Amino acid sequence: MEGMITVESTYGKGTRFTVKIPQKVMNSNPVGDFSQAYGKAQVSSHKDIISFIAPQAKILIVDDVEMNLKVIKGILKETKMQIDTAGSGVECLEYMKKNQYHMVFLDHMMPEMDGVETLNKLHALEKTLNQNTPVIMLTANAIVGAKNEYLEAGFTDYLSKPVQEIKLMKMLIKYLPKELVSVTKEVISTEKPEENKQNQSLEATAKELPESKANNPNQLERLKEIEGLDVQTGKMYCMDSVDFYFEILQEYVKMEKAEKLKQFFEQEDWDNYRTVAHALKSTSLTIGVVHMSESAKALEFAAKEKDGAYIHLHHDETMKEYFDLVEKIKALL
């Protein structure tokens, strides 16, 4: 595009990217709110999904965060698959010794035994029903070159977190035995062509929420007023379902990550601190709290580098941001 990209970065302080692209003015009409338009485009593209049922397929999902398990199970509810869940590598191995699965989704960052260790121990078993079962790595650290890294470690493929419906469905279609899958529709689009559908407001969407989960019809609109909470992004990771989004918000406020972070912070146990910060990063992005996710990500990377000075400088402010957010969400639920 005959442009230029430059980067200036100071560890622990921040990074500035500058992008310059020559562009003629093609139309003098105002562009409008670009971030809002981008959000709508994300949600719209997310609505085009593969729909299938596989009642005879049996899968195992392994993640130490209950909220992540709930998100994936919620996405797969309509597939009628048989789903087992495990909260640790040890529990995963116990399940795989007793049951045969058609696919396994295995989280990378877990306490005590991570996903790579778990897979290695599985392969080391002399007798197992799952020697040839596809094992998909679940990771919130999907970076350039990650796929090759995971393939070399013995994984069949990887799926980035927060998990998106379309990517999860495509992964299942790709690796489940073909005879077990019955595709009901190649593409399902709930988007109507009329422009007024594209411009539907959050207030109108809130009317879809059952009274049992909403004290008033403006609850979703009020969520939008919480600073830092991007409702559109959160809904995107929840199949664009208001009901499901509220369920996941309930799970988020029930998590006890702050207490664990405090414990490991006081002990300066940076390995376990990193694991918890990693989980907070992923779950925060799932509900649409992008800044909270980035703050947790910075703490995670600092813990990986054993940079105690950075963590001591930013731990308290991140926890304050987290507690303030949780209290505001609780007040609306």
Coordinates of C-alpha atoms in Angstrom, one line a residue:
M1 CA 0.0 0.0 0.0
E2 CA 3.1 2.2 -0.2
G3 CA 2.8 3.1 3.4
M4 CA 5.1 2.8 6.5
I5 CA 4.8 1.3 10.0
T6 CA 7.1 2.2 12.9
V7 CA 7.2 1.1 16.5
E8 CA 8.7 2.6 19.7
S9 CA 8.5 0.5 22.8
T10 CA 9.7 0.7 26.4
Y11 CA 9.2 -2.4 28.6
G12 CA 6.8 -1.7 31.5
K13 CA 5.8 1.7 30.1
G14 CA 4.1 1.2 26.8
T15 CA 4.3 0.9 23.0
R16 CA 3.5 3.3 20.3
F17 CA 2.7 2.1 16.7
T18 CA 2.6 4.6 13.9
V19 CA 1.0 3.7 10.6
K20 CA 1.1 6.0 7.6
I21 CA -0.8 5.1 4.4
P22 CA -1.2 7.4 1.4
Q23 CA -4.9 7.8 0.8
K24 CA -6.9 10.2 -1.4
V25 CA -10.3 11.6 -0.2
M26 CA -12.8 9.5 -2.1
N27 CA -15.9 10.8 -0.4
S28 CA -16.4 13.9 1.7
N29 CA -19.2 12.4 3.8
P30 CA -18.3 11.9 7.5
V31 CA -17.2 8.3 8.4
G32 CA -19.0 8.5 11.7
D33 CA -18.2 6.3 14.8
F34 CA -15.7 3.9 13.3
S35 CA -15.4 1.8 16.5
Q36 CA -19.1 1.3 16.6
A37 CA -19.2 0.3 12.9
Y38 CA -16.3 -2.1 13.5
G39 CA -18.1 -3.7 16.5
K40 CA -21.3 -4.2 14.4
A41 CA -19.2 -5.8 11.6
Q42 CA -17.6 -8.2 14.1
V43 CA -21.0 -9.2 15.4
S44 CA -22.5 -9.5 12.0
S45 CA -19.7 -11.8 10.7
H46 CA -19.9 -13.8 13.9
K47 CA -23.5 -14.6 13.1
D48 CA -22.6 -16.7 10.0
I49 CA -21.9 -20.1 11.5
I50 CA -21.9 -23.8 10.7
S51 CA -24.7 -25.7 12.3
F52 CA -24.5 -29.4 13.0
I53 CA -25.5 -32.2 15.4
A54 CA -23.4 -35.1 16.6
P55 CA -25.2 -36.9 19.4
Q56 CA -22.8 -39.9 19.2
A57 CA -19.7 -37.8 19.4
K58 CA -18.0 -37.6 22.8
I59 CA -15.5 -34.9 23.7
L60 CA -13.6 -33.8 26.7
I61 CA -12.9 -30.1 27.6
V62 CA -10.1 -29.4 30.1
D63 CA -9.7 -26.0 31.7
D64 CA -9.1 -24.9 35.3
V65 CA -11.5 -21.9 34.9
E66 CA -15.2 -22.8 35.3
M67 CA -16.3 -19.8 33.3
N68 CA -14.3 -21.0 30.2
L69 CA -15.9 -24.5 30.5
K70 CA -19.3 -22.9 30.7
V71 CA -18.7 -20.8 27.6
I72 CA -17.7 -23.7 25.4
K73 CA -20.5 -26.0 26.7
G74 CA -23.0 -23.2 26.1
I75 CA -21.8 -22.8 22.5
L76 CA -22.0 -26.5 21.9
K77 CA -25.4 -27.1 23.6
E78 CA -27.3 -27.4 20.3
T79 CA -24.9 -29.9 18.8
K80 CA -26.2 -32.6 21.3
M81 CA -22.7 -33.9 21.7
Q82 CA -21.7 -35.9 24.9
I83 CA -19.4 -33.5 26.8
D84 CA -17.2 -34.2 29.8
T85 CA -15.3 -31.4 31.6
A86 CA -12.2 -31.6 33.7
G87 CA -10.6 -28.8 35.8
S88 CA -7.0 -30.0 35.8
G89 CA -4.4 -32.1 34.0
V90 CA -4.7 -34.8 36.7
E91 CA -8.4 -35.0 36.3
C92 CA -8.0 -35.0 32.5
L93 CA -5.8 -38.1 32.6
E94 CA -8.2 -39.9 34.9
Y95 CA -11.0 -39.3 32.4
M96 CA -8.9 -40.4 29.5
K97 CA -7.9 -43.6 31.2
K98 CA -11.5 -44.6 31.6
N99 CA -13.2 -43.2 28.5
Q100 CA -12.6 -43.0 24.8
Y101 CA -13.1 -39.6 23.3
H102 CA -13.4 -38.4 19.7
M103 CA -11.7 -35.0 20.5
V104 CA -10.1 -33.4 23.5
F105 CA -9.7 -29.6 24.1
L106 CA -6.9 -29.1 26.5
D107 CA -6.0 -25.8 28.1
H108 CA -2.4 -24.7 28.1
M109 CA -1.9 -22.6 31.2
M110 CA -3.1 -24.6 34.3
P111 CA -1.6 -24.8 37.8
E112 CA 0.4 -27.9 38.9
M113 CA 0.3 -29.6 35.5
D114 CA 0.0 -27.5 32.3
G115 CA -1.4 -28.7 29.0
V116 CA 1.9 -29.7 27.5
E117 CA 2.8 -31.9 30.6
T118 CA -0.6 -33.4 30.5
L119 CA -0.2 -34.4 26.8
N120 CA 3.2 -35.8 27.4
K121 CA 1.9 -38.0 30.3
L122 CA -1.0 -39.2 28.1
H123 CA 1.4 -40.2 25.4
A124 CA 3.6 -42.0 28.0
L125 CA 0.7 -44.3 29.1
E126 CA 1.2 -47.8 27.9
K127 CA -2.5 -48.6 27.5
T128 CA -4.9 -45.9 26.7
L129 CA -8.1 -45.6 24.7
N130 CA -7.1 -42.2 23.4
Q131 CA -3.7 -42.8 21.8
N132 CA -4.9 -41.4 18.5
T133 CA -7.5 -39.0 19.7
P134 CA -7.1 -35.4 18.3
V135 CA -6.0 -33.1 21.1
I136 CA -6.6 -29.4 20.5
M137 CA -4.6 -26.9 22.6
L138 CA -6.7 -24.1 24.1
T139 CA -4.6 -21.0 24.5
A140 CA -5.0 -17.3 25.2
N141 CA -1.4 -16.8 23.8
A142 CA -2.1 -17.3 20.1
I143 CA 0.8 -15.5 18.5
V144 CA 2.7 -15.9 15.3
G145 CA 4.4 -19.3 15.1
A146 CA 2.2 -20.7 17.9
K147 CA 0.7 -23.4 15.6
N148 CA 4.1 -24.9 14.7
E149 CA 5.1 -24.8 18.4
Y150 CA 2.0 -26.7 19.5
L151 CA 2.3 -29.2 16.6
E152 CA 5.9 -29.9 17.6
A153 CA 4.7 -30.5 21.2
G154 CA 2.3 -33.2 19.9
F155 CA -1.0 -31.3 19.7
T156 CA -3.2 -31.9 16.7
D157 CA -4.1 -28.2 16.4
Y158 CA -4.8 -25.1 18.5
L159 CA -7.8 -22.8 19.3
S160 CA -7.3 -19.3 20.7
K161 CA -9.2 -18.1 23.7
P162 CA -11.7 -16.5 24.2
V163 CA -13.2 -19.2 22.1
Q164 CA -15.3 -17.9 19.2
E165 CA -18.3 -20.0 18.0
I166 CA -17.4 -20.1 14.3
K167 CA -13.8 -21.2 14.9
L168 CA -14.9 -23.9 17.4
M169 CA -17.5 -25.3 15.0
K170 CA -15.0 -25.4 12.2
M171 CA -12.5 -27.2 14.4
L172 CA -15.0 -29.8 15.3
I173 CA -16.1 -30.3 11.7
K174 CA -12.5 -30.8 10.7
Y175 CA -11.5 -33.4 13.3
L176 CA -14.6 -35.3 14.3
P177 CA -15.2 -38.6 12.5
K178 CA -17.4 -37.7 9.5
E179 CA -19.9 -40.4 10.1
L180 CA -20.8 -38.9 13.5
V181 CA -21.6 -35.4 12.2
S182 CA -24.8 -34.4 10.6
V183 CA -24.6 -30.8 9.2
T184 CA -28.0 -29.2 9.4
K185 CA -27.0 -26.0 7.6
E186 CA -23.7 -25.0 6.1
V187 CA -24.4 -21.3 7.0
I188 CA -26.9 -19.8 9.4
S189 CA -27.3 -16.1 9.1
T190 CA -29.7 -14.3 11.5
E191 CA -28.9 -11.0 9.9
K192 CA -31.7 -9.5 7.8
P193 CA -30.7 -7.4 4.8
E194 CA -32.7 -4.3 5.9
E195 CA -30.6 -1.5 7.1
N196 CA -32.8 -0.9 10.1
K197 CA -31.7 -4.4 11.3
Q198 CA -28.1 -3.3 11.1
N199 CA -28.9 -0.2 13.2
Q200 CA -30.8 -2.1 15.9
S201 CA -30.0 -0.5 19.3
L202 CA -28.9 -2.2 22.5
E203 CA -32.1 -1.0 24.1
A204 CA -34.2 -2.9 21.6
T205 CA -32.0 -6.0 22.0
A206 CA -32.5 -5.8 25.8
K207 CA -36.2 -6.6 25.3
E208 CA -35.2 -10.1 24.3
L209 CA -34.0 -10.7 27.8
P210 CA -36.5 -12.7 29.9
E211 CA -37.9 -11.0 33.0
S212 CA -36.3 -13.7 35.2
K213 CA -32.9 -12.4 34.2
A214 CA -33.6 -8.7 34.0
N215 CA -35.1 -6.4 36.6
N216 CA -36.0 -3.9 33.9
P217 CA -35.9 -3.7 30.1
N218 CA -33.0 -1.2 30.2
Q219 CA -30.5 -3.5 32.0
L220 CA -28.4 -4.2 28.9
E221 CA -28.3 -0.5 28.1
R222 CA -27.2 0.2 31.7
L223 CA -24.4 -2.3 31.3
K224 CA -23.1 -0.3 28.4
E225 CA -22.7 2.7 30.8
I226 CA -20.1 0.8 32.9
E227 CA -16.7 2.3 32.0
G228 CA -14.5 -0.2 30.2
L229 CA -17.2 -2.8 29.5
D230 CA -17.7 -3.3 25.8
V231 CA -21.0 -5.0 25.6
Q232 CA -20.8 -5.7 21.8
T233 CA -17.5 -7.5 22.3
G234 CA -18.8 -9.5 25.2
K235 CA -22.0 -10.5 23.3
M236 CA -19.8 -11.5 20.3
Y237 CA -18.0 -14.1 22.5
C238 CA -21.4 -15.3 23.8
M239 CA -22.9 -16.2 20.4
D240 CA -24.5 -12.7 20.3
S241 CA -27.1 -14.1 22.9
V242 CA -28.2 -11.7 25.6
D243 CA -29.3 -14.5 27.8
F244 CA -25.9 -16.3 27.5
Y245 CA -24.0 -13.1 28.0
F246 CA -25.8 -12.5 31.3
E247 CA -25.0 -16.0 32.4
I248 CA -21.3 -15.5 31.7
L249 CA -21.3 -12.2 33.5
Q250 CA -22.7 -14.0 36.5
E251 CA -19.8 -16.5 36.3
Y252 CA -17.3 -13.7 36.0
V253 CA -18.4 -12.0 39.2
K254 CA -18.3 -15.3 41.1
M255 CA -14.7 -16.0 40.2
E256 CA -12.2 -15.8 43.1
K257 CA -9.1 -14.8 41.0
A258 CA -8.4 -11.7 43.1
E259 CA -7.9 -13.7 46.3
K260 CA -5.5 -16.1 44.6
L261 CA -3.6 -13.3 43.0
K262 CA -3.3 -11.6 46.3
Q263 CA -2.0 -14.8 47.9
F264 CA 0.6 -15.4 45.2
F265 CA 1.5 -11.7 45.2
E266 CA 2.3 -11.7 48.9
Q267 CA 4.3 -14.9 48.6
E268 CA 6.0 -13.6 45.4
D269 CA 5.1 -16.9 43.8
W270 CA 5.4 -15.6 40.3
D271 CA 4.8 -18.9 38.5
N272 CA 1.3 -19.4 40.1
Y273 CA 0.7 -15.6 39.9
R274 CA 1.3 -15.9 36.1
T275 CA -1.3 -18.7 35.7
V276 CA -4.0 -16.8 37.6
A277 CA -3.3 -13.5 35.7
H278 CA -3.5 -15.5 32.5
A279 CA -7.0 -16.7 33.4
L280 CA -8.1 -13.2 34.4
K281 CA -6.8 -11.9 31.0
S282 CA -8.9 -14.4 29.0
T283 CA -12.1 -14.2 31.1
S284 CA -12.0 -10.4 31.1
L285 CA -11.8 -10.3 27.3
T286 CA -14.7 -12.8 27.1
I287 CA -17.1 -10.4 28.8
G288 CA -15.7 -7.4 26.8
V289 CA -13.5 -5.7 29.4
V290 CA -10.6 -5.1 27.1
H291 CA -8.5 -2.8 29.4
M292 CA -8.8 -5.2 32.3
S293 CA -7.7 -8.0 30.0
E294 CA -4.7 -5.9 28.9
S295 CA -3.8 -5.1 32.5
A296 CA -3.9 -8.7 33.5
K297 CA -1.8 -9.6 30.4
A298 CA 0.9 -7.2 31.4
L299 CA 1.0 -8.7 34.9
E300 CA 1.2 -12.2 33.3
F301 CA 4.1 -11.3 31.1
A302 CA 5.9 -9.6 34.0
A303 CA 5.4 -12.7 36.1
K304 CA 6.9 -14.8 33.3
E305 CA 10.0 -12.6 33.3
K306 CA 10.0 -12.7 37.2
D307 CA 9.8 -8.9 37.1
G308 CA 8.6 -8.4 40.7
A309 CA 9.2 -4.6 40.5
Y310 CA 6.6 -4.2 37.7
I311 CA 4.1 -6.4 39.5
H312 CA 4.6 -4.5 42.8
L313 CA 4.0 -1.3 41.0
H314 CA 0.8 -2.3 39.2
H315 CA -0.8 -5.1 41.2
D316 CA -2.9 -2.9 43.5
E317 CA -4.2 -0.6 40.7
T318 CA -5.2 -3.7 38.6
M319 CA -7.0 -5.2 41.6
K320 CA -8.8 -2.0 42.3
E321 CA -10.0 -1.8 38.7
Y322 CA -11.2 -5.5 39.0
F323 CA -13.1 -5.0 42.2
D324 CA -14.7 -1.8 41.0
L325 CA -15.8 -3.5 37.8
V326 CA -17.2 -6.6 39.7
E327 CA -19.2 -4.4 42.1
K328 CA -20.8 -2.4 39.2
I329 CA -21.8 -5.6 37.3
K330 CA -23.2 -7.1 40.5
A331 CA -25.3 -4.0 41.1
L332 CA -27.0 -4.6 37.7
L333 CA -27.4 -8.4 37.9

